[in-house]
CSV table of C-alpha atoms in Angstrom, one decimal:
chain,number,residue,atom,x,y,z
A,1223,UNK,CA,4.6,-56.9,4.4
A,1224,UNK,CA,7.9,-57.1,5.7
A,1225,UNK,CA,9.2,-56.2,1.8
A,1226,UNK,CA,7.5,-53.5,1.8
A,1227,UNK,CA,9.1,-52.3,4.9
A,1228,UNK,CA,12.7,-53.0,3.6
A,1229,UNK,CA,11.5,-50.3,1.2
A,1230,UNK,CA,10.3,-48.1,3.2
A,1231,UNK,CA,13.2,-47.8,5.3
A,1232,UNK,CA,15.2,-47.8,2.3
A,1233,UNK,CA,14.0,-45.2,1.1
A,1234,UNK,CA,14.2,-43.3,4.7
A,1235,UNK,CA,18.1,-44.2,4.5
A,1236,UNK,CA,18.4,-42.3,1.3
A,1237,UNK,CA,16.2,-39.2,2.3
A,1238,UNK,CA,13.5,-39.3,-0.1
A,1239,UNK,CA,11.0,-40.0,2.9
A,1240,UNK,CA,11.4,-38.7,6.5
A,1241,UNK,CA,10.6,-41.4,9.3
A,1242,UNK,CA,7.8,-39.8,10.8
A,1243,UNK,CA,6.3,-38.9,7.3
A,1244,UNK,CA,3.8,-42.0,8.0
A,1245,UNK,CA,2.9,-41.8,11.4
A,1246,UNK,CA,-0.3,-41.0,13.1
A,1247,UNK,CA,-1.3,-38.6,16.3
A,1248,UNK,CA,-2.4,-41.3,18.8
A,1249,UNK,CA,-3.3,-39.1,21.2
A,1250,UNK,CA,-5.9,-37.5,18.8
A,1251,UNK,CA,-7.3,-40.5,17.9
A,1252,UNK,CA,-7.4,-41.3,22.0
A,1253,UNK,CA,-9.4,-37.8,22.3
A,1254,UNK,CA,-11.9,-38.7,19.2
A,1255,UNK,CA,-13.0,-42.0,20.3
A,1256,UNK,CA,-12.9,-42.4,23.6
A,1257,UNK,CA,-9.6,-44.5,23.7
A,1258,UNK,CA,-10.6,-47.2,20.5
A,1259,UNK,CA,-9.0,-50.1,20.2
A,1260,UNK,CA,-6.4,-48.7,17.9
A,1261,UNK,CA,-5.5,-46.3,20.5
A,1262,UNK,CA,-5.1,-48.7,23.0
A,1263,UNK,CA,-2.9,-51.0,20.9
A,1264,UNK,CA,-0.5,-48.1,20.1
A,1265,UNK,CA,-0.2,-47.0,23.3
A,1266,UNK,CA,0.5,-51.3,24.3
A,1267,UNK,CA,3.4,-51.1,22.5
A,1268,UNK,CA,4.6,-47.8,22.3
A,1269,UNK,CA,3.9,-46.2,19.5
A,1270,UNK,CA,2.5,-43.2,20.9
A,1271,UNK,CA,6.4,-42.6,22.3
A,1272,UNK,CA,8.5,-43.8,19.3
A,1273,UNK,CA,7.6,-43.3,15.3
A,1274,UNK,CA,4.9,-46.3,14.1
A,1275,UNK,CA,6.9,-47.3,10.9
A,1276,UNK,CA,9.6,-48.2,13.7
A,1277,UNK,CA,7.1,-50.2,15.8
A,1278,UNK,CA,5.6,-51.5,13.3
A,1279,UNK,CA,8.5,-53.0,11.4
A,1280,UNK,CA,10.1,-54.6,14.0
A,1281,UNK,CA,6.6,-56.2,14.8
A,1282,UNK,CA,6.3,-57.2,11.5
A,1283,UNK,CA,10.4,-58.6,11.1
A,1284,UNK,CA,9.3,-60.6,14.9
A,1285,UNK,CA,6.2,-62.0,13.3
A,1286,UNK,CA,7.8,-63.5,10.8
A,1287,UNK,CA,10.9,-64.4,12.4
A,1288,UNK,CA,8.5,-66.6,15.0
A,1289,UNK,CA,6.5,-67.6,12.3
A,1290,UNK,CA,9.4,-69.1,10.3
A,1291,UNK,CA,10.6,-70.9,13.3
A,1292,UNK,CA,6.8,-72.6,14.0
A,1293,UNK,CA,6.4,-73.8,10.8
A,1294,UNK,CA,9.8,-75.3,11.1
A,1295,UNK,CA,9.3,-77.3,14.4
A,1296,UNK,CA,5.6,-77.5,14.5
A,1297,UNK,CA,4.3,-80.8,12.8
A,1298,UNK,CA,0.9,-79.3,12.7
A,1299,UNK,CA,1.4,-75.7,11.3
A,1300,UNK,CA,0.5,-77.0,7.5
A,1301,UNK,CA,-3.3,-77.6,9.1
A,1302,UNK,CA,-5.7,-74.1,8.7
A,1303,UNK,CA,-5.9,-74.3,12.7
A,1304,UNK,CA,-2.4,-74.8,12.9
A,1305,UNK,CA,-1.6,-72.0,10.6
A,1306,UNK,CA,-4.2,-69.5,12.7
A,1307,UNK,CA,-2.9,-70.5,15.8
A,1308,UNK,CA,0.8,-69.4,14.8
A,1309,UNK,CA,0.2,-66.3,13.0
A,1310,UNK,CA,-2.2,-65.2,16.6
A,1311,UNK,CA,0.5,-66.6,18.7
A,1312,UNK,CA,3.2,-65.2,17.0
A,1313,UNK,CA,1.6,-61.8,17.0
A,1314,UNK,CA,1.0,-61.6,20.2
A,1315,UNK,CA,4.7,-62.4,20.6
A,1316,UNK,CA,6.0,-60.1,18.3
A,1317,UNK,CA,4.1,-57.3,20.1
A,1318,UNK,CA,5.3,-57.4,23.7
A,1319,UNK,CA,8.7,-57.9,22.3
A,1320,UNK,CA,8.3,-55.1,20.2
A,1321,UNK,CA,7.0,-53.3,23.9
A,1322,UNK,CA,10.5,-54.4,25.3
A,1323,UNK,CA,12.5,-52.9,23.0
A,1324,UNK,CA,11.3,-49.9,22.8
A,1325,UNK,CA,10.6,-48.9,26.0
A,1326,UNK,CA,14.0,-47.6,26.8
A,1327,UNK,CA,14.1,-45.3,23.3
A,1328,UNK,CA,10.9,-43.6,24.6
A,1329,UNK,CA,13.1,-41.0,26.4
A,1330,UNK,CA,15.1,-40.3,24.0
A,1331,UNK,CA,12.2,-39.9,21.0
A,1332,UNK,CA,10.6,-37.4,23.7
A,1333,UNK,CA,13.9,-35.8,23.8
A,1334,UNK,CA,14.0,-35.4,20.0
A,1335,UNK,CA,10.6,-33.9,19.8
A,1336,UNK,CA,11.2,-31.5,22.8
A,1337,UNK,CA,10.4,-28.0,21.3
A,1338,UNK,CA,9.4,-29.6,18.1
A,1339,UNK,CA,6.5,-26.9,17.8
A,1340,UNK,CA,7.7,-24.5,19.5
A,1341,UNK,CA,6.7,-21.4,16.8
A,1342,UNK,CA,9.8,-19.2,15.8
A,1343,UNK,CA,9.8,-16.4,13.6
A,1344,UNK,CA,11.2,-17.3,10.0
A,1345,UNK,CA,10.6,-14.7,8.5
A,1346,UNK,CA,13.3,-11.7,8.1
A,1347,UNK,CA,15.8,-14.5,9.3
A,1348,UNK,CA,19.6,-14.8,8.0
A,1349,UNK,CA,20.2,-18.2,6.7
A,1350,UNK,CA,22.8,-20.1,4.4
A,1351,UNK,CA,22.2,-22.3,1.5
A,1352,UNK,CA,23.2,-25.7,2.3
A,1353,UNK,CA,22.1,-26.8,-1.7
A,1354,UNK,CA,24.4,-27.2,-4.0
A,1355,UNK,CA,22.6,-23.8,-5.8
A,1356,UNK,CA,19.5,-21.7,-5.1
A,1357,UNK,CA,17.5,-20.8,-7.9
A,1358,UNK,CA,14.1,-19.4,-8.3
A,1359,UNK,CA,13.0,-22.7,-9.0
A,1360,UNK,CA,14.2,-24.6,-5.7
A,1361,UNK,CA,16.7,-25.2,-3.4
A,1362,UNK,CA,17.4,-25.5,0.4
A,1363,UNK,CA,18.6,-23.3,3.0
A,1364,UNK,CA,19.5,-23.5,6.9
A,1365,UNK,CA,17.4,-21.9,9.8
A,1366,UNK,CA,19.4,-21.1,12.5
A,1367,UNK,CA,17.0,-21.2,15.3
A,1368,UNK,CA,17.4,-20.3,19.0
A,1369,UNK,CA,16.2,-23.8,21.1
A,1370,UNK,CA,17.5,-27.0,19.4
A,1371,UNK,CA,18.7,-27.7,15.6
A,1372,UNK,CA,19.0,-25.8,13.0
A,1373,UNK,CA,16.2,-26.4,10.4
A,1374,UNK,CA,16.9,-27.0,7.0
A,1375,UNK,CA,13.9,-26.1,4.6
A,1376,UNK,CA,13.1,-26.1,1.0
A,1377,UNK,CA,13.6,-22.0,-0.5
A,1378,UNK,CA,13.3,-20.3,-3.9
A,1379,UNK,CA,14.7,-17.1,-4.6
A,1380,UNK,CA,13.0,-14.1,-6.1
A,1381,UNK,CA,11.9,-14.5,-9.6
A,1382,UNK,CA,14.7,-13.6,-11.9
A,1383,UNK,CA,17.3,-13.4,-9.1
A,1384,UNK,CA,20.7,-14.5,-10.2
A,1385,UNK,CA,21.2,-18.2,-8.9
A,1386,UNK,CA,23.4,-18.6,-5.4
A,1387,UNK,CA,25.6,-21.2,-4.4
A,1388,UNK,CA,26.2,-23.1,-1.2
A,1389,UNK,CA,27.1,-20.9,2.2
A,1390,UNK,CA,25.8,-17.6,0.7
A,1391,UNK,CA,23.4,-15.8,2.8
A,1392,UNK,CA,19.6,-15.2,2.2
A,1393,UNK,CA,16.9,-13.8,3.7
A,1394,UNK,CA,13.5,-15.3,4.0
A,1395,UNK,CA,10.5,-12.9,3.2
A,1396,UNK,CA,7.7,-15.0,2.3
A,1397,UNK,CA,6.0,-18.6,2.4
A,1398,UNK,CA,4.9,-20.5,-1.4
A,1399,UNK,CA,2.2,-22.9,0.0
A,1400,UNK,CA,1.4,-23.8,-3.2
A,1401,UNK,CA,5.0,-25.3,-3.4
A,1402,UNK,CA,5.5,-25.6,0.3
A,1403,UNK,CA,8.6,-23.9,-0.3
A,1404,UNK,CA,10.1,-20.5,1.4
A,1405,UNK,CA,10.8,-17.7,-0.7
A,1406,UNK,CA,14.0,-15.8,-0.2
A,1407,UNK,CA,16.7,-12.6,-1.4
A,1408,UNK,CA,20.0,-12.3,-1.3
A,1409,UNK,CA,21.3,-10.0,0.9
C-alpha cells in the first residue's frame, strides 16, 4: 500500500495527477447516509478539511512505521493474534497521529479552497498561452480571474488557425466537453 502511494505522489510531483484528483465529498456522503461510518472516520481524522490521499498516506507511512517497530521488539508478533493485535493497534495509532498533524493545515486547505466555486464568466475573456504552442489540437492558456489565482486550463484554437506561441493573447469563445478543453481565437 504504502508503494503505491510513493507513486501516487510521484506522479502528483510531476503533474500528471492533481492532489485532489482522488478525493471524495465527505460531506455528501455525511448527507446520503445519515453520517456512516466512513463519514465519521473522515471527519476523525480530518479528511473532510485536508485532501484524503494526504491523510491517507501518512496513515498508511505511520502504520507501517509502528508496525515495523512491533515486530522488531515484540516476541510474540510472529503468532496470528500477535500479528492482528499489531496491525489494530498500530492503526489506531497511526490514525490519531495522522489527526495531530493535520489539524493545524485545516486552515490553511480551507484557505486554498476559499472561492474555489465561485462561478466566473470565461467566456469572451483575454488570456495568454502559457504552453509552449497553441494549436487546434491542444494547448494551455491562463485565466486571469478577479478573486484568487489565475486558472490555467487546457484550450484549442479554431480549426485551421495558425498555431500561437507562449504569451500571445486569445480569446475564449466556446467549451469542447467532449475533450474537456476550451476553444479559443486569436485576437
Amino acid at each position: 500500500m504504502l508503494c503505491l502511494f510513493v507513486v501516487y505522489w510521484l506522479l502528483a510531483a510531476l503533474g500528471t495527477m492533481d492532489i485532489d484528483s482522488l478525493d471524495i465529498d465527505a460531506d455528501a456522503d455525511a448527507d446520503t447516509d445519515g453520517g456512516g461510518f466512513m463519514a465519521g472516520f473522515l471527519k476523525i481524522v480530518n479528511a473532510t478539511d485536508v485532501p484524503l490521499m494526504m491523510v491517507l498516506s501518512l496513515i498508511c507511512l505511520f502504520k507501517w512505521m509502528l508496525l515495523v517497530m512491533y515486530h522488531g521488539y515484540v516476541g510474540f508478533a510472529s503468532l496470528w493474534w500477535g500479528g492482528l493485535l499489531g496491525i489494530i493497534v498500530a492503526f489506531i495509532i497511526a490514525c490519531i497521529v495522522t489527526r495531530i498533524l493535520m489539524k493545524p493545515l485545516s486552515p490553511l486547505f480551507a484557505a486554498f479552497k476559499q472561492g474555489e466555486n465561485d462561478e466566473e464568466p470565461v467566456y469572451g475573456r483575454e488570456c495568454e498561452v502559457v504552453s509552449g504552442t497553441l494549436t487546434d489540437k491542444y494547448g494551455r492558456v491562463e485565466i486571469p480571474r478577479e478573486r484568487g489565482a489565475p486558472a490555467v486550463v487546457a484550450c484549442r484554437l479554431v480549426e485551421g488557425d495558425v498555431p500561437l506561441k507562449r504569451g500571445d493573447k486569445v480569446v475564449l469563445f466556446d467549451h469542447d466537453k467532449e475533450n474537456s478543453l476550451y476553444v479559443a481565437k486569436r485576437i
